[in-house]
JSON list of N, CA and C in Angstrom, two decimals:
[
{"chain": "A", "resi": 1, "resn": "MET", "atom": "N", "xyz": [132.59, 95.01, 123.41]},
{"chain": "A", "resi": 1, "resn": "MET", "atom": "CA", "xyz": [131.56, 95.61, 122.13]},
{"chain": "A", "resi": 1, "resn": "MET", "atom": "C", "xyz": [131.48, 94.49, 120.70]},
{"chain": "A", "resi": 2, "resn": "GLU", "atom": "N", "xyz": [130.94, 93.47, 120.52]},
{"chain": "A", "resi": 2, "resn": "GLU", "atom": "CA", "xyz": [130.86, 93.12, 119.48]},
{"chain": "A", "resi": 2, "resn": "GLU", "atom": "C", "xyz": [131.11, 93.96, 117.93]},
{"chain": "A", "resi": 3, "resn": "PRO", "atom": "N", "xyz": [131.69, 93.64, 116.75]},
{"chain": "A", "resi": 3, "resn": "PRO", "atom": "CA", "xyz": [131.82, 94.31, 115.90]},
{"chain": "A", "resi": 3, "resn": "PRO", "atom": "C", "xyz": [130.54, 94.07, 115.11]},
{"chain": "A", "resi": 4, "resn": "VAL", "atom": "N", "xyz": [129.93, 94.87, 114.37]},
{"chain": "A", "resi": 4, "resn": "VAL", "atom": "CA", "xyz": [128.42, 94.84, 113.67]},
{"chain": "A", "resi": 4, "resn": "VAL", "atom": "C", "xyz": [129.12, 94.23, 112.42]},
{"chain": "A", "resi": 5, "resn": "ASP", "atom": "N", "xyz": [128.37, 93.17, 111.85]},
{"chain": "A", "resi": 5, "resn": "ASP", "atom": "CA", "xyz": [128.58, 92.43, 110.73]},
{"chain": "A", "resi": 5, "resn": "ASP", "atom": "C", "xyz": [127.89, 93.66, 109.69]},
{"chain": "A", "resi": 6, "resn": "GLN", "atom": "N", "xyz": [128.83, 93.69, 108.91]},
{"chain": "A", "resi": 6, "resn": "GLN", "atom": "CA", "xyz": [128.27, 94.71, 107.56]},
{"chain": "A", "resi": 6, "resn": "GLN", "atom": "C", "xyz": [126.87, 93.84, 106.94]},
{"chain": "A", "resi": 7, "resn": "THR", "atom": "N", "xyz": [127.13, 92.71, 106.53]},
{"chain": "A", "resi": 7, "resn": "THR", "atom": "CA", "xyz": [125.67, 91.97, 106.36]},
{"chain": "A", "resi": 7, "resn": "THR", "atom": "C", "xyz": [124.43, 92.20, 106.83]},
{"chain": "A", "resi": 8, "resn": "ASP", "atom": "N", "xyz": [124.53, 92.10, 108.43]},
{"chain": "A", "resi": 8, "resn": "ASP", "atom": "CA", "xyz": [123.49, 92.44, 109.40]},
{"chain": "A", "resi": 8, "resn": "ASP", "atom": "C", "xyz": [123.33, 94.03, 108.92]},
{"chain": "A", "resi": 9, "resn": "THR", "atom": "N", "xyz": [124.14, 94.83, 109.15]},
{"chain": "A", "resi": 9, "resn": "THR", "atom": "CA", "xyz": [124.00, 96.33, 108.84]},
{"chain": "A", "resi": 9, "resn": "THR", "atom": "C", "xyz": [123.15, 96.91, 107.31]},
{"chain": "A", "resi": 10, "resn": "ILE", "atom": "N", "xyz": [123.75, 95.88, 106.34]},
{"chain": "A", "resi": 10, "resn": "ILE", "atom": "CA", "xyz": [122.95, 96.15, 104.96]},
{"chain": "A", "resi": 10, "resn": "ILE", "atom": "C", "xyz": [121.58, 95.54, 104.92]},
{"chain": "A", "resi": 11, "resn": "ALA", "atom": "N", "xyz": [121.35, 94.08, 105.65]},
{"chain": "A", "resi": 11, "resn": "ALA", "atom": "CA", "xyz": [119.85, 93.65, 105.62]},
{"chain": "A", "resi": 11, "resn": "ALA", "atom": "C", "xyz": [119.04, 94.67, 106.36]},
{"chain": "A", "resi": 12, "resn": "ALA", "atom": "N", "xyz": [119.60, 95.28, 107.51]},
{"chain": "A", "resi": 12, "resn": "ALA", "atom": "CA", "xyz": [119.11, 96.11, 108.71]},
{"chain": "A", "resi": 12, "resn": "ALA", "atom": "C", "xyz": [118.26, 97.55, 107.21]},
{"chain": "A", "resi": 13, "resn": "ARG", "atom": "N", "xyz": [119.27, 97.81, 106.73]},
{"chain": "A", "resi": 13, "resn": "ARG", "atom": "CA", "xyz": [119.04, 99.30, 105.80]},
{"chain": "A", "resi": 13, "resn": "ARG", "atom": "C", "xyz": [117.92, 98.68, 104.81]},
{"chain": "A", "resi": 14, "resn": "GLY", "atom": "N", "xyz": [117.95, 97.16, 104.20]},
{"chain": "A", "resi": 14, "resn": "GLY", "atom": "CA", "xyz": [116.94, 97.04, 103.28]},
{"chain": "A", "resi": 14, "resn": "GLY", "atom": "C", "xyz": [115.80, 96.85, 104.06]},
{"chain": "A", "resi": 15, "resn": "GLU", "atom": "N", "xyz": [115.49, 96.30, 105.36]},
{"chain": "A", "resi": 15, "resn": "GLU", "atom": "CA", "xyz": [114.17, 96.46, 105.93]},
{"chain": "A", "resi": 15, "resn": "GLU", "atom": "C", "xyz": [113.65, 97.38, 106.11]},
{"chain": "A", "resi": 16, "resn": "GLN", "atom": "N", "xyz": [114.47, 98.47, 106.79]},
{"chain": "A", "resi": 16, "resn": "GLN", "atom": "CA", "xyz": [114.16, 99.95, 107.03]},
{"chain": "A", "resi": 16, "resn": "GLN", "atom": "C", "xyz": [113.51, 100.44, 105.46]},
{"chain": "A", "resi": 17, "resn": "ALA", "atom": "N", "xyz": [114.08, 100.27, 104.90]},
{"chain": "A", "resi": 17, "resn": "ALA", "atom": "CA", "xyz": [113.88, 100.72, 103.05]},
{"chain": "A", "resi": 17, "resn": "ALA", "atom": "C", "xyz": [112.75, 100.04, 102.85]},
{"chain": "A", "resi": 18, "resn": "ARG", "atom": "N", "xyz": [112.41, 99.25, 102.80]},
{"chain": "A", "resi": 18, "resn": "ARG", "atom": "CA", "xyz": [111.13, 98.11, 102.44]},
{"chain": "A", "resi": 18, "resn": "ARG", "atom": "C", "xyz": [110.06, 98.92, 103.41]},
{"chain": "A", "resi": 19, "resn": "GLY", "atom": "N", "xyz": [109.80, 98.88, 104.86]},
{"chain": "A", "resi": 19, "resn": "GLY", "atom": "CA", "xyz": [108.97, 99.40, 105.49]},
{"chain": "A", "resi": 19, "resn": "GLY", "atom": "C", "xyz": [108.78, 100.77, 105.05]},
{"chain": "A", "resi": 20, "resn": "ASN", "atom": "N", "xyz": [109.73, 101.74, 104.75]},
{"chain": "A", "resi": 20, "resn": "ASN", "atom": "CA", "xyz": [109.53, 103.35, 104.42]},
{"chain": "A", "resi": 20, "resn": "ASN", "atom": "C", "xyz": [108.70, 103.50, 103.37]},
{"chain": "A", "resi": 21, "resn": "LEU", "atom": "N", "xyz": [109.32, 102.43, 102.32]},
{"chain": "A", "resi": 21, "resn": "LEU", "atom": "CA", "xyz": [108.12, 102.33, 100.75]},
{"chain": "A", "resi": 21, "resn": "LEU", "atom": "C", "xyz": [106.87, 101.93, 101.09]},
{"chain": "A", "resi": 22, "resn": "VAL", "atom": "N", "xyz": [106.69, 100.85, 102.16]},
{"chain": "A", "resi": 22, "resn": "VAL", "atom": "CA", "xyz": [105.26, 100.23, 101.80]},
{"chain": "A", "resi": 22, "resn": "VAL", "atom": "C", "xyz": [104.43, 101.26, 102.67]},
{"chain": "A", "resi": 23, "resn": "ALA", "atom": "N", "xyz": [105.31, 102.06, 103.77]},
{"chain": "A", "resi": 23, "resn": "ALA", "atom": "CA", "xyz": [104.24, 102.79, 104.40]},
{"chain": "A", "resi": 23, "resn": "ALA", "atom": "C", "xyz": [103.71, 104.09, 103.57]},
{"chain": "A", "resi": 24, "resn": "ALA", "atom": "N", "xyz": [105.04, 104.60, 102.42]},
{"chain": "A", "resi": 24, "resn": "ALA", "atom": "CA", "xyz": [104.64, 105.59, 101.46]},
{"chain": "A", "resi": 24, "resn": "ALA", "atom": "C", "xyz": [103.56, 105.31, 100.91]},
{"chain": "A", "resi": 25, "resn": "LEU", "atom": "N", "xyz": [103.69, 103.62, 100.29]},
{"chain": "A", "resi": 25, "resn": "LEU", "atom": "CA", "xyz": [102.55, 103.41, 99.05]},
{"chain": "A", "resi": 25, "resn": "LEU", "atom": "C", "xyz": [101.34, 103.51, 99.91]},
{"chain": "A", "resi": 26, "resn": "HIS", "atom": "N", "xyz": [100.99, 103.03, 101.45]},
{"chain": "A", "resi": 26, "resn": "HIS", "atom": "CA", "xyz": [99.77, 102.95, 101.89]},
{"chain": "A", "resi": 26, "resn": "HIS", "atom": "C", "xyz": [99.30, 104.37, 101.83]},
{"chain": "A", "resi": 27, "resn": "GLU", "atom": "N", "xyz": [100.01, 105.66, 102.28]},
{"chain": "A", "resi": 27, "resn": "GLU", "atom": "CA", "xyz": [99.99, 106.96, 102.20]},
{"chain": "A", "resi": 27, "resn": "GLU", "atom": "C", "xyz": [99.18, 107.26, 100.96]},
{"chain": "A", "resi": 28, "resn": "CYS", "atom": "N", "xyz": [99.63, 106.81, 100.06]},
{"chain": "A", "resi": 28, "resn": "CYS", "atom": "CA", "xyz": [99.39, 107.72, 98.53]},
{"chain": "A", "resi": 28, "resn": "CYS", "atom": "C", "xyz": [98.00, 106.97, 98.05]},
{"chain": "A", "resi": 29, "resn": "CYS", "atom": "N", "xyz": [97.78, 105.35, 98.49]},
{"chain": "A", "resi": 29, "resn": "CYS", "atom": "CA", "xyz": [96.47, 105.25, 98.22]},
{"chain": "A", "resi": 29, "resn": "CYS", "atom": "C", "xyz": [95.34, 105.96, 99.08]},
{"chain": "A", "resi": 30, "resn": "GLU", "atom": "N", "xyz": [95.87, 106.39, 100.60]},
{"chain": "A", "resi": 30, "resn": "GLU", "atom": "CA", "xyz": [95.15, 106.68, 101.23]},
{"chain": "A", "resi": 30, "resn": "GLU", "atom": "C", "xyz": [94.65, 108.35, 100.53]},
{"chain": "A", "resi": 31, "resn": "LEU", "atom": "N", "xyz": [95.46, 109.13, 100.15]},
{"chain": "A", "resi": 31, "resn": "LEU", "atom": "CA", "xyz": [95.42, 110.62, 99.68]},
{"chain": "A", "resi": 31, "resn": "LEU", "atom": "C", "xyz": [94.77, 110.42, 98.30]},
{"chain": "A", "resi": 32, "resn": "ALA", "atom": "N", "xyz": [94.53, 109.52, 97.63]},
{"chain": "A", "resi": 32, "resn": "ALA", "atom": "CA", "xyz": [93.65, 109.45, 96.17]},
{"chain": "A", "resi": 32, "resn": "ALA", "atom": "C", "xyz": [92.51, 110.41, 96.49]},
{"chain": "A", "resi": 33, "resn": "ASP", "atom": "N", "xyz": [91.58, 109.96, 97.40]},
{"chain": "A", "resi": 33, "resn": "ASP", "atom": "CA", "xyz": [90.57, 110.58, 97.51]},
{"chain": "A", "resi": 33, "resn": "ASP", "atom": "C", "xyz": [90.52, 112.06, 97.88]},
{"chain": "A", "resi": 34, "resn": "GLY", "atom": "N", "xyz": [91.80, 112.61, 98.76]},
{"chain": "A", "resi": 34, "resn": "GLY", "atom": "CA", "xyz": [91.68, 113.76, 98.52]},
{"chain": "A", "resi": 34, "resn": "GLY", "atom": "C", "xyz": [92.05, 114.93, 97.33]},
{"chain": "A", "resi": 35, "resn": "VAL", "atom": "N", "xyz": [92.75, 113.96, 96.61]},
{"chain": "A", "resi": 35, "resn": "VAL", "atom": "CA", "xyz": [93.21, 114.77, 95.33]},
{"chain": "A", "resi": 35, "resn": "VAL", "atom": "C", "xyz": [91.89, 114.57, 94.41]},
{"chain": "A", "resi": 36, "resn": "ALA", "atom": "N", "xyz": [91.01, 113.83, 94.37]},
{"chain": "A", "resi": 36, "resn": "ALA", "atom": "CA", "xyz": [90.11, 113.47, 93.64]},
{"chain": "A", "resi": 36, "resn": "ALA", "atom": "C", "xyz": [89.15, 114.56, 93.89]},
{"chain": "A", "resi": 37, "resn": "GLN", "atom": "N", "xyz": [88.92, 114.85, 95.44]},
{"chain": "A", "resi": 37, "resn": "GLN", "atom": "CA", "xyz": [87.56, 115.69, 95.91]},
{"chain": "A", "resi": 37, "resn": "GLN", "atom": "C", "xyz": [88.30, 117.18, 96.54]},
{"chain": "A", "resi": 38, "resn": "PHE", "atom": "N", "xyz": [89.18, 117.49, 96.97]},
{"chain": "A", "resi": 38, "resn": "PHE", "atom": "CA", "xyz": [89.75, 118.67, 97.30]},
{"chain": "A", "resi": 38, "resn": "PHE", "atom": "C", "xyz": [89.79, 119.98, 96.39]},
{"chain": "A", "resi": 39, "resn": "GLU", "atom": "N", "xyz": [89.67, 120.71, 96.88]},
{"chain": "A", "resi": 39, "resn": "GLU", "atom": "CA", "xyz": [89.90, 121.88, 96.09]},
{"chain": "A", "resi": 39, "resn": "GLU", "atom": "C", "xyz": [90.78, 123.10, 96.86]},
{"chain": "A", "resi": 40, "resn": "GLY", "atom": "N", "xyz": [91.35, 124.20, 96.08]},
{"chain": "A", "resi": 40, "resn": "GLY", "atom": "CA", "xyz": [91.87, 125.24, 96.59]},
{"chain": "A", "resi": 40, "resn": "GLY", "atom": "C", "xyz": [93.17, 124.69, 97.64]},
{"chain": "A", "resi": 41, "resn": "GLN", "atom": "N", "xyz": [93.21, 125.37, 99.02]},
{"chain": "A", "resi": 41, "resn": "GLN", "atom": "CA", "xyz": [94.44, 125.14, 99.46]},
{"chain": "A", "resi": 41, "resn": "GLN", "atom": "C", "xyz": [94.42, 123.58, 99.93]},
{"chain": "A", "resi": 42, "resn": "GLU", "atom": "N", "xyz": [93.28, 123.14, 100.58]},
{"chain": "A", "resi": 42, "resn": "GLU", "atom": "CA", "xyz": [93.48, 121.70, 100.81]},
{"chain": "A", "resi": 42, "resn": "GLU", "atom": "C", "xyz": [94.22, 120.72, 99.61]},
{"chain": "A", "resi": 43, "resn": "LEU", "atom": "N", "xyz": [93.95, 121.17, 98.52]},
{"chain": "A", "resi": 43, "resn": "LEU", "atom": "CA", "xyz": [94.50, 120.18, 97.29]},
{"chain": "A", "resi": 43, "resn": "LEU", "atom": "C", "xyz": [95.70, 120.56, 97.44]},
{"chain": "A", "resi": 44, "resn": "LEU", "atom": "N", "xyz": [96.15, 121.92, 97.08]},
{"chain": "A", "resi": 44, "resn": "LEU", "atom": "CA", "xyz": [97.81, 122.41, 97.30]},
{"chain": "A", "resi": 44, "resn": "LEU", "atom": "C", "xyz": [98.25, 121.59, 98.59]},
{"chain": "A", "resi": 45, "resn": "ASP", "atom": "N", "xyz": [97.77, 121.62, 99.73]},
{"chain": "A", "resi": 45, "resn": "ASP", "atom": "CA", "xyz": [98.20, 120.67, 100.81]},
{"chain": "A", "resi": 45, "resn": "ASP", "atom": "C", "xyz": [99.02, 119.23, 100.71]},
{"chain": "A", "resi": 46, "resn": "VAL", "atom": "N", "xyz": [97.75, 118.62, 99.97]},
{"chain": "A", "resi": 46, "resn": "VAL", "atom": "CA", "xyz": [97.57, 117.22, 99.69]},
{"chain": "A", "resi": 46, "resn": "VAL", "atom": "C", "xyz": [98.85, 117.22, 98.56]},
{"chain": "A", "resi": 47, "resn": "LEU", "atom": "N", "xyz": [98.86, 117.60, 97.65]},
{"chain": "A", "resi": 47, "resn": "LEU", "atom": "CA", "xyz": [99.79, 117.65, 96.30]},
{"chain": "A", "resi": 47, "resn": "LEU", "atom": "C", "xyz": [101.54, 117.89, 97.36]},
{"chain": "A", "resi": 48, "resn": "THR", "atom": "N", "xyz": [101.63, 118.91, 97.76]},
{"chain": "A", "resi": 48, "resn": "THR", "atom": "CA", "xyz": [102.88, 118.98, 98.42]},
{"chain": "A", "resi": 48, "resn": "THR", "atom": "C", "xyz": [103.04, 117.81, 99.48]},
{"chain": "A", "resi": 49, "resn": "TYR", "atom": "N", "xyz": [102.23, 117.12, 100.04]},
{"chain": "A", "resi": 49, "resn": "TYR", "atom": "CA", "xyz": [102.54, 116.18, 101.07]},
{"chain": "A", "resi": 49, "resn": "TYR", "atom": "C", "xyz": [103.12, 115.21, 100.03]},
{"chain": "A", "resi": 50, "resn": "LEU", "atom": "N", "xyz": [102.51, 115.12, 99.06]},
{"chain": "A", "resi": 50, "resn": "LEU", "atom": "CA", "xyz": [102.44, 113.73, 97.93]},
{"chain": "A", "resi": 50, "resn": "LEU", "atom": "C", "xyz": [103.69, 114.03, 97.44]},
{"chain": "A", "resi": 51, "resn": "ASP", "atom": "N", "xyz": [104.23, 115.34, 97.26]},
{"chain": "A", "resi": 51, "resn": "ASP", "atom": "CA", "xyz": [105.86, 115.52, 96.82]},
{"chain": "A", "resi": 51, "resn": "ASP", "atom": "C", "xyz": [106.94, 115.13, 97.84]},
{"chain": "A", "resi": 52, "resn": "SER", "atom": "N", "xyz": [106.68, 115.40, 99.16]},
{"chain": "A", "resi": 52, "resn": "SER", "atom": "CA", "xyz": [107.42, 114.48, 100.03]},
{"chain": "A", "resi": 52, "resn": "SER", "atom": "C", "xyz": [107.55, 113.23, 100.07]},
{"chain": "A", "resi": 53, "resn": "ILE", "atom": "N", "xyz": [106.26, 112.40, 99.84]},
{"chain": "A", "resi": 53, "resn": "ILE", "atom": "CA", "xyz": [105.93, 111.23, 99.98]},
{"chain": "A", "resi": 53, "resn": "ILE", "atom": "C", "xyz": [106.94, 110.30, 98.69]},
{"chain": "A", "resi": 54, "resn": "ARG", "atom": "N", "xyz": [106.84, 111.03, 97.55]},
{"chain": "A", "resi": 54, "resn": "ARG", "atom": "CA", "xyz": [107.51, 110.77, 96.31]},
{"chain": "A", "resi": 54, "resn": "ARG", "atom": "C", "xyz": [109.29, 110.69, 96.61]},
{"chain": "A", "resi": 55, "resn": "PHE", "atom": "N", "xyz": [109.26, 111.68, 97.54]},
{"chain": "A", "resi": 55, "resn": "PHE", "atom": "CA", "xyz": [110.82, 111.60, 98.08]},
{"chain": "A", "resi": 55, "resn": "PHE", "atom": "C", "xyz": [111.35, 110.27, 98.50]},
{"chain": "A", "resi": 56, "resn": "VAL", "atom": "N", "xyz": [110.67, 110.40, 99.58]},
{"chain": "A", "resi": 56, "resn": "VAL", "atom": "CA", "xyz": [110.87, 108.80, 100.32]},
{"chain": "A", "resi": 56, "resn": "VAL", "atom": "C", "xyz": [110.64, 107.63, 99.49]},
{"chain": "A", "resi": 57, "resn": "MET", "atom": "N", "xyz": [109.70, 107.76, 98.61]},
{"chain": "A", "resi": 57, "resn": "MET", "atom": "CA", "xyz": [109.50, 106.63, 97.48]},
{"chain": "A", "resi": 57, "resn": "MET", "atom": "C", "xyz": [110.85, 106.11, 97.23]},
{"chain": "A", "resi": 58, "resn": "ALA", "atom": "N", "xyz": [111.22, 107.55, 96.21]},
{"chain": "A", "resi": 58, "resn": "ALA", "atom": "CA", "xyz": [112.55, 107.30, 95.60]},
{"chain": "A", "resi": 58, "resn": "ALA", "atom": "C", "xyz": [113.57, 106.95, 96.43]},
{"chain": "A", "resi": 59, "resn": "GLU", "atom": "N", "xyz": [113.86, 107.65, 97.18]},
{"chain": "A", "resi": 59, "resn": "GLU", "atom": "CA", "xyz": [115.05, 107.25, 98.23]},
{"chain": "A", "resi": 59, "resn": "GLU", "atom": "C", "xyz": [115.02, 105.98, 98.88]},
{"chain": "A", "resi": 60, "resn": "SER", "atom": "N", "xyz": [113.95, 105.24, 99.32]},
{"chain": "A", "resi": 60, "resn": "SER", "atom": "CA", "xyz": [113.80, 103.77, 99.88]},
{"chain": "A", "resi": 60, "resn": "SER", "atom": "C", "xyz": [113.90, 102.82, 98.49]},
{"chain": "A", "resi": 61, "resn": "GLY", "atom": "N", "xyz": [113.26, 103.28, 97.68]},
{"chain": "A", "resi": 61, "resn": "GLY", "atom": "CA", "xyz": [113.22, 102.18, 96.24]},
{"chain": "A", "resi": 61, "resn": "GLY", "atom": "C", "xyz": [114.86, 102.17, 96.14]},
{"chain": "A", "resi": 62, "resn": "GLN", "atom": "N", "xyz": [115.67, 103.20, 95.77]},
{"chain": "A", "resi": 62, "resn": "GLN", "atom": "CA", "xyz": [116.99, 103.07, 95.59]},
{"chain": "A", "resi": 62, "resn": "GLN", "atom": "C", "xyz": [117.71, 102.33, 96.59]},
{"chain": "A", "resi": 63, "resn": "VAL", "atom": "N", "xyz": [117.72, 102.57, 98.04]},
{"chain": "A", "resi": 63, "resn": "VAL", "atom": "CA", "xyz": [118.27, 101.68, 98.71]},
{"chain": "A", "resi": 63, "resn": "VAL", "atom": "C", "xyz": [117.84, 100.30, 98.63]},
{"chain": "A", "resi": 64, "resn": "LEU", "atom": "N", "xyz": [116.64, 99.85, 98.44]},
{"chain": "A", "resi": 64, "resn": "LEU", "atom": "CA", "xyz": [116.07, 98.77, 98.26]},
{"chain": "A", "resi": 64, "resn": "LEU", "atom": "C", "xyz": [116.47, 98.10, 97.47]},
{"chain": "A", "resi": 65, "resn": "GLN", "atom": "N", "xyz": [116.56, 98.40, 96.24]},
{"chain": "A", "resi": 65, "resn": "GLN", "atom": "CA", "xyz": [117.32, 97.84, 95.06]},
{"chain": "A", "resi": 65, "resn": "GLN", "atom": "C", "xyz": [118.39, 97.57, 94.77]},
{"chain": "A", "resi": 66, "resn": "GLY", "atom": "N", "xyz": [119.52, 98.35, 95.62]},
{"chain": "A", "resi": 66, "resn": "GLY", "atom": "CA", "xyz": [121.08, 98.39, 96.18]},
{"chain": "A", "resi": 66, "resn": "GLY", "atom": "C", "xyz": [121.20, 96.96, 96.54]},
{"chain": "A", "resi": 67, "resn": "VAL", "atom": "N", "xyz": [120.41, 97.13, 98.06]},
{"chain": "A", "resi": 67, "resn": "VAL", "atom": "CA", "xyz": [120.31, 95.66, 98.95]},
{"chain": "A", "resi": 67, "resn": "VAL", "atom": "C", "xyz": [120.25, 94.55, 97.92]},
{"chain": "A", "resi": 68, "resn": "VAL", "atom": "N", "xyz": [118.90, 94.27, 97.33]},
{"chain": "A", "resi": 68, "resn": "VAL", "atom": "CA", "xyz": [118.62, 93.22, 96.75]},
{"chain": "A", "resi": 68, "resn": "VAL", "atom": "C", "xyz": [119.78, 92.86, 95.78]},
{"chain": "A", "resi": 69, "resn": "ARG", "atom": "N", "xyz": [119.99, 94.15, 95.33]},
{"chain": "A", "resi": 69, "resn": "ARG", "atom": "CA", "xyz": [121.13, 93.40, 93.89]},
{"chain": "A", "resi": 69, "resn": "ARG", "atom": "C", "xyz": [122.55, 93.12, 94.60]},
{"chain": "A", "resi": 70, "resn": "GLY", "atom": "N", "xyz": [122.50, 93.52, 95.72]},
{"chain": "A", "resi": 70, "resn": "GLY", "atom": "CA", "xyz": [124.18, 93.36, 96.52]},
{"chain": "A", "resi": 70, "resn": "GLY", "atom": "C", "xyz": [123.72, 91.74, 96.95]},
{"chain": "A", "resi": 71, "resn": "HIS", "atom": "N", "xyz": [122.80, 91.42, 97.35]},
{"chain": "A", "resi": 71, "resn": "HIS", "atom": "CA", "xyz": [122.36, 90.07, 97.74]},
{"chain": "A", "resi": 71, "resn": "HIS", "atom": "C", "xyz": [122.48, 89.12, 96.43]},
{"chain": "A", "resi": 72, "resn": "GLY", "atom": "N", "xyz": [122.23, 89.31, 95.16]},
{"chain": "A", "resi": 72, "resn": "GLY", "atom": "CA", "xyz": [122.36, 88.60, 94.36]},
{"chain": "A", "resi": 72, "resn": "GLY", "atom": "C", "xyz": [123.49, 88.32, 93.87]},
{"chain": "A", "resi": 73, "resn": "ALA", "atom": "N", "xyz": [124.51, 89.33, 93.78]},
{"chain": "A", "resi": 73, "resn": "ALA", "atom": "CA", "xyz": [125.47, 89.22, 93.30]},
{"chain": "A", "resi": 73, "resn": "ALA", "atom": "C", "xyz": [126.55, 87.93, 93.66]}
]
């Protein structure tokens, strides 16, 4: 079995983080109408889901920043 190059692993993590971040940003845009129009439980459901997306965005953003900074060093 060939050894895994650390640079390839870091690049893969960066690409995964980028994909997760892009998907989360798209979902936020799609949920904007729900926040604007929903009331009651439907609004709470959208807000709860937005909290989970914020977590993905924060984590993925931090990973991607680390990868980008690491490549610039």
